[in-house]
């Protein structure tokens, strides 16, 4: 039930772009994205409910391919504040659970 | 802005002891969750709770665990007989409805010695 994320870790310089992928072996109804700073709680970034939906939040956006059971998070022109661990969370239809992926540790350096 | 609050922030207990972790979800939220995170690892789903009953639970949530909403505001996680491997950060979360964002508390760090 747990989705798989890639890459596991990425290091960027300020201003560079990154893509984080999330895939599941099960049919998905929704995909959530969260960011967690060290020692803190996960913070909600966005949720995608429809296949093919793309949502944006500042310079962070995401897509959801329902047929492929995949989602991708796009970070453009990265800032130091983007550093943290990014988790995708997936839910099946009718489910009241959110299983998080393995996480992607993103480090942005000056 | 309303937030989820958890107490205590840090709990140290001896193996075999019972612990109760407390959470106050956002007041108009209907769905409540417990997750745990072993240091440096992924956030693991334990249980979800809706309409005064468990709606989903993971294989981690065995007979040692129980949840309760004793009144209109608190949501508790009880571990009956703690084991060393229960040491982790435990996060409570709530959401207003299904498939809506989860709001997490700051967590309780449980250390079992």
mmCIF file of C-alpha atoms in Angstrom:
data_model
loop_
_atom_site.group_PDB
_atom_site.id
_atom_site.type_symbol
_atom_site.label_atom_id
_atom_site.label_comp_id
_atom_site.label_asym_id
_atom_site.label_seq_id
_atom_site.Cartn_x
_atom_site.Cartn_y
_atom_site.Cartn_z
ATOM 1 C CA UNK A 1 0.000 0.000 0.000
ATOM 2 C CA UNK A 2 2.943 2.281 0.554
ATOM 3 C CA UNK A 3 3.847 4.365 -2.507
ATOM 4 C CA UNK A 4 7.416 4.489 -3.753
ATOM 5 C CA UNK A 5 9.242 7.766 -4.212
ATOM 6 C CA UNK A 6 12.270 8.641 -6.281
ATOM 7 C CA UNK A 7 14.866 9.904 -5.956
ATOM 8 C CA UNK A 8 15.638 9.183 -2.310
ATOM 9 C CA UNK A 9 17.737 12.317 -2.029
ATOM 10 C CA UNK A 10 18.697 15.264 -4.176
ATOM 11 C CA UNK A 11 20.985 18.237 -3.711
ATOM 12 C CA UNK A 12 20.298 21.435 -5.620
ATOM 13 C CA UNK A 13 21.854 24.841 -5.884
ATOM 14 C CA UNK A 14 19.540 27.792 -5.398
ATOM 15 C CA UNK A 15 17.613 28.473 -8.576
ATOM 16 C CA UNK A 16 17.776 24.930 -9.917
ATOM 17 C CA UNK A 17 14.758 22.742 -10.616
ATOM 18 C CA UNK A 18 13.835 19.315 -9.298
ATOM 19 C CA UNK A 19 11.229 16.629 -9.905
ATOM 20 C CA UNK A 20 10.121 14.136 -7.286
ATOM 21 C CA UNK A 21 8.163 11.104 -8.387
ATOM 22 C CA UNK A 22 5.637 8.994 -6.533
ATOM 23 C CA UNK A 23 4.164 5.754 -7.798
ATOM 24 C CA UNK A 24 1.786 3.170 -6.427
ATOM 25 C CA UNK A 25 0.953 -0.420 -7.297
ATOM 26 C CA UNK A 26 -2.679 0.209 -6.381
ATOM 27 C CA UNK A 27 -5.384 2.360 -7.948
ATOM 28 C CA UNK A 28 -5.319 5.860 -6.545
ATOM 29 C CA UNK A 29 -8.117 8.231 -5.781
ATOM 30 C CA UNK A 30 -6.044 11.077 -4.490
ATOM 31 C CA UNK A 31 -2.453 12.102 -3.948
ATOM 32 C CA UNK A 32 -1.233 14.460 -1.237
ATOM 33 C CA UNK A 33 2.161 16.137 -0.993
ATOM 34 C CA UNK A 34 3.752 17.230 2.288
ATOM 35 C CA UNK A 35 7.081 18.729 3.292
ATOM 36 C CA UNK A 36 8.751 18.000 6.611
ATOM 37 C CA UNK A 37 11.596 20.042 8.056
ATOM 38 C CA UNK A 38 13.940 18.301 10.465
ATOM 39 C CA UNK A 39 12.323 17.865 13.880
ATOM 40 C CA UNK A 40 9.001 19.291 12.769
ATOM 41 C CA UNK A 41 5.605 17.985 11.705
ATOM 42 C CA UNK A 42 4.753 17.425 8.035
ATOM 43 C CA UNK A 43 3.156 20.451 6.415
ATOM 44 C CA UNK A 44 0.548 20.123 3.680
ATOM 45 C CA UNK A 45 1.537 21.372 0.241
ATOM 46 C CA UNK A 46 -1.232 20.248 -2.094
ATOM 47 C CA UNK A 47 -3.747 17.570 -2.917
ATOM 48 C CA UNK A 48 -4.693 16.212 -6.330
ATOM 49 C CA UNK A 49 -8.038 14.521 -6.680
ATOM 50 C CA UNK A 50 -8.583 13.946 -10.367
ATOM 51 C CA UNK A 51 -6.595 11.998 -12.864
ATOM 52 C CA UNK A 52 -4.453 14.340 -14.909
ATOM 53 C CA UNK A 53 -4.986 17.228 -12.537
ATOM 54 C CA UNK A 54 -2.158 19.642 -12.087
ATOM 55 C CA UNK A 55 -1.998 22.079 -9.238
ATOM 56 C CA UNK A 56 0.409 24.853 -8.466
ATOM 57 C CA UNK A 57 1.550 26.542 -5.302
ATOM 58 C CA UNK A 58 4.000 29.393 -5.813
ATOM 59 C CA UNK A 59 6.839 27.711 -7.695
ATOM 60 C CA UNK A 60 5.853 24.248 -6.596
ATOM 61 C CA UNK A 61 3.408 22.312 -8.730
ATOM 62 C CA UNK A 62 2.302 18.720 -9.136
ATOM 63 C CA UNK A 63 0.638 16.401 -11.600
ATOM 64 C CA UNK A 64 -1.361 13.227 -11.151
ATOM 65 C CA UNK A 65 -1.580 10.506 -13.780
ATOM 66 C CA UNK A 66 -4.367 8.258 -12.573
ATOM 67 C CA UNK A 67 -3.866 5.637 -15.276
ATOM 68 C CA UNK A 68 -0.205 5.212 -14.464
ATOM 69 C CA UNK A 69 -0.877 5.534 -10.734
ATOM 70 C CA UNK A 70 1.822 8.156 -10.522
ATOM 71 C CA UNK A 71 2.279 11.691 -9.327
ATOM 72 C CA UNK A 72 5.159 14.100 -9.722
ATOM 73 C CA UNK A 73 6.096 17.174 -7.722
ATOM 74 C CA UNK A 74 7.896 19.957 -9.585
ATOM 75 C CA UNK A 75 10.033 22.490 -7.770
ATOM 76 C CA UNK A 76 11.254 25.329 -9.949
ATOM 77 C CA UNK A 77 13.825 27.994 -9.168
ATOM 78 C CA UNK A 78 14.475 26.352 -5.807
ATOM 79 C CA UNK A 79 15.011 28.448 -2.705
ATOM 80 C CA UNK A 80 16.875 27.601 0.489
ATOM 81 C CA UNK A 81 13.510 27.314 2.247
ATOM 82 C CA UNK A 82 12.581 24.364 0.021
ATOM 83 C CA UNK A 83 15.011 22.132 1.900
ATOM 84 C CA UNK A 84 13.337 19.292 3.748
ATOM 85 C CA UNK A 85 11.925 15.838 3.197
ATOM 86 C CA UNK A 86 9.029 15.577 0.768
ATOM 87 C CA UNK A 87 6.431 12.873 1.211
ATOM 88 C CA UNK A 88 3.650 11.871 -1.103
ATOM 89 C CA UNK A 89 0.581 10.308 0.462
ATOM 90 C CA UNK A 90 -1.907 8.173 -1.397
ATOM 91 C CA UNK A 91 -5.459 7.073 -0.775
ATOM 92 C CA UNK A 92 -7.598 4.544 -2.549
ATOM 93 C CA UNK A 93 -11.243 5.166 -3.339
ATOM 94 C CA UNK A 94 -13.475 4.876 -0.293
ATOM 95 C CA UNK A 95 -10.484 4.590 2.004
ATOM 96 C CA UNK A 96 -9.921 6.684 5.059
ATOM 97 C CA UNK A 97 -6.213 6.222 5.292
ATOM 98 C CA UNK A 98 -3.272 8.079 3.849
ATOM 99 C CA UNK A 99 -0.152 6.035 3.301
ATOM 100 C CA UNK A 100 3.012 8.033 2.910
ATOM 101 C CA UNK A 101 5.851 7.265 0.561
ATOM 102 C CA UNK A 102 9.424 6.627 1.531
ATOM 103 C CA UNK A 103 10.309 10.311 1.326
ATOM 104 C CA UNK A 104 12.732 12.379 -0.740
ATOM 105 C CA UNK A 105 15.315 14.439 1.111
ATOM 106 C CA UNK A 106 15.858 17.702 -0.740
ATOM 107 C CA UNK A 107 18.779 19.933 0.155
ATOM 108 C CA UNK A 108 19.154 23.351 -1.441
ATOM 109 C CA UNK A 109 22.566 24.954 -1.091
ATOM 110 C CA UNK A 110 23.594 28.534 -1.857
ATOM 111 C CA UNK B 1 -5.177 29.746 12.761
ATOM 112 C CA UNK B 2 -6.511 26.637 14.533
ATOM 113 C CA UNK B 3 -3.981 23.912 15.132
ATOM 114 C CA UNK B 4 -3.672 20.364 16.380
ATOM 115 C CA UNK B 5 -2.035 20.175 19.800
ATOM 116 C CA UNK B 6 -0.302 17.162 21.302
ATOM 117 C CA UNK B 7 0.853 16.438 24.829
ATOM 118 C CA UNK B 8 3.326 15.649 26.159
ATOM 119 C CA UNK B 9 6.017 16.728 23.719
ATOM 120 C CA UNK B 10 8.361 14.081 25.107
ATOM 121 C CA UNK B 11 7.545 10.931 27.086
ATOM 122 C CA UNK B 12 10.086 8.562 28.567
ATOM 123 C CA UNK B 13 8.822 5.219 29.824
ATOM 124 C CA UNK B 14 10.143 1.827 30.808
ATOM 125 C CA UNK B 15 9.536 -1.260 28.732
ATOM 126 C CA UNK B 16 6.261 -2.918 29.654
ATOM 127 C CA UNK B 17 4.626 0.253 30.933
ATOM 128 C CA UNK B 18 1.448 1.735 29.533
ATOM 129 C CA UNK B 19 1.496 5.167 27.924
ATOM 130 C CA UNK B 20 -1.265 7.464 26.765
ATOM 131 C CA UNK B 21 -0.540 10.076 24.153
ATOM 132 C CA UNK B 22 -2.989 12.928 23.938
ATOM 133 C CA UNK B 23 -4.178 15.062 21.062
ATOM 134 C CA UNK B 24 -6.654 17.872 20.637
ATOM 135 C CA UNK B 25 -7.681 17.971 16.969
ATOM 136 C CA UNK B 26 -8.981 21.079 15.234
ATOM 137 C CA UNK B 27 -12.436 21.629 16.643
ATOM 138 C CA UNK B 28 -14.612 21.294 13.517
ATOM 139 C CA UNK B 29 -12.664 18.394 12.032
ATOM 140 C CA UNK B 30 -14.291 14.998 11.690
ATOM 141 C CA UNK B 31 -11.425 12.654 10.814
ATOM 142 C CA UNK B 32 -8.572 11.865 13.171
ATOM 143 C CA UNK B 33 -5.356 9.968 12.618
ATOM 144 C CA UNK B 34 -2.304 8.655 14.382
ATOM 145 C CA UNK B 35 1.003 8.217 12.595
ATOM 146 C CA UNK B 36 4.426 7.303 13.854
ATOM 147 C CA UNK B 37 7.885 8.089 12.565
ATOM 148 C CA UNK B 38 10.953 6.239 13.704
ATOM 149 C CA UNK B 39 13.935 8.587 13.658
ATOM 150 C CA UNK B 40 14.984 9.397 10.118
ATOM 151 C CA UNK B 41 12.452 7.100 8.524
ATOM 152 C CA UNK B 42 9.108 7.403 6.787
ATOM 153 C CA UNK B 43 5.834 8.502 8.318
ATOM 154 C CA UNK B 44 3.808 5.352 9.000
ATOM 155 C CA UNK B 45 0.019 5.207 9.157
ATOM 156 C CA UNK B 46 -1.349 3.637 12.336
ATOM 157 C CA UNK B 47 -5.077 4.312 12.490
ATOM 158 C CA UNK B 48 -7.876 6.599 11.377
ATOM 159 C CA UNK B 49 -10.985 7.398 13.384
ATOM 160 C CA UNK B 50 -14.319 8.752 12.244
ATOM 161 C CA UNK B 51 -17.752 8.965 13.830
ATOM 162 C CA UNK B 52 -16.460 7.578 17.126
ATOM 163 C CA UNK B 53 -14.977 4.437 15.697
ATOM 164 C CA UNK B 54 -11.884 3.164 13.955
ATOM 165 C CA UNK B 55 -12.340 3.381 10.197
ATOM 166 C CA UNK B 56 -8.959 2.022 9.065
ATOM 167 C CA UNK B 57 -5.917 0.584 10.774
ATOM 168 C CA UNK B 58 -2.582 -0.692 9.599
ATOM 169 C CA UNK B 59 -0.838 -3.925 10.465
ATOM 170 C CA UNK B 60 1.299 -1.973 12.928
ATOM 171 C CA UNK B 61 -1.798 -1.175 14.976
ATOM 172 C CA UNK B 62 -2.023 -4.479 16.849
ATOM 173 C CA UNK B 63 -3.729 -5.370 20.121
ATOM 174 C CA UNK B 64 -1.201 -3.334 22.072
ATOM 175 C CA UNK B 65 -2.658 -0.151 20.631
ATOM 176 C CA UNK B 66 -6.013 1.475 21.191
ATOM 177 C CA UNK B 67 -7.569 4.838 20.450
ATOM 178 C CA UNK B 68 -10.301 6.720 22.157
ATOM 179 C CA UNK B 69 -12.182 9.978 21.925
ATOM 180 C CA UNK B 70 -13.189 10.279 25.579
ATOM 181 C CA UNK B 71 -14.915 13.645 25.175
ATOM 182 C CA UNK B 72 -15.684 16.159 22.477
ATOM 183 C CA UNK B 73 -12.159 17.475 22.177
ATOM 184 C CA UNK B 74 -9.495 14.885 23.049
ATOM 185 C CA UNK B 75 -8.236 11.999 20.948
ATOM 186 C CA UNK B 76 -5.879 9.559 22.651
ATOM 187 C CA UNK B 77 -3.536 6.763 21.652
ATOM 188 C CA UNK B 78 -2.798 4.143 24.284
ATOM 189 C CA UNK B 79 0.035 1.652 24.109
ATOM 190 C CA UNK B 80 -0.622 -1.034 26.713
ATOM 191 C CA UNK B 81 2.770 -2.612 27.200
ATOM 192 C CA UNK B 82 5.506 -0.642 25.512
ATOM 193 C CA UNK B 83 8.401 -2.288 23.725
ATOM 194 C CA UNK B 84 11.768 -0.824 22.814
ATOM 195 C CA UNK B 85 10.735 -0.716 19.163
ATOM 196 C CA UNK B 86 7.803 1.569 20.029
ATOM 197 C CA UNK B 87 10.314 4.394 20.459
ATOM 198 C CA UNK B 88 9.382 6.929 17.797
ATOM 199 C CA UNK B 89 7.746 10.272 17.159
ATOM 200 C CA UNK B 90 3.972 9.923 17.227
ATOM 201 C CA UNK B 91 1.962 12.420 15.216
ATOM 202 C CA UNK B 92 -1.720 13.108 15.545
ATOM 203 C CA UNK B 93 -3.531 14.622 12.565
ATOM 204 C CA UNK B 94 -7.035 15.731 11.732
ATOM 205 C CA UNK B 95 -8.936 16.668 8.608
ATOM 206 C CA UNK B 96 -12.274 18.257 7.938
ATOM 207 C CA UNK B 97 -13.539 15.592 5.575
ATOM 208 C CA UNK B 98 -12.337 12.672 3.525
ATOM 209 C CA UNK B 99 -9.676 13.421 0.913
ATOM 210 C CA UNK B 100 -8.872 16.805 2.412
ATOM 211 C CA UNK B 101 -5.546 18.050 3.813
ATOM 212 C CA UNK B 102 -4.252 16.562 7.027
ATOM 213 C CA UNK B 103 -3.218 18.990 9.743
ATOM 214 C CA UNK B 104 -0.517 17.523 11.951
ATOM 215 C CA UNK B 105 0.338 18.238 15.539
ATOM 216 C CA UNK B 106 3.957 18.788 16.578
ATOM 217 C CA UNK B 107 4.258 15.222 17.765
ATOM 218 C CA UNK B 108 5.116 13.346 20.937
ATOM 219 C CA UNK B 109 8.571 11.819 21.085
ATOM 220 C CA UNK B 110 8.230 8.496 22.902
ATOM 221 C CA UNK B 111 11.376 6.934 24.299
ATOM 222 C CA UNK B 112 11.115 3.420 25.712
ATOM 223 C CA UNK B 113 14.038 2.330 27.877
#
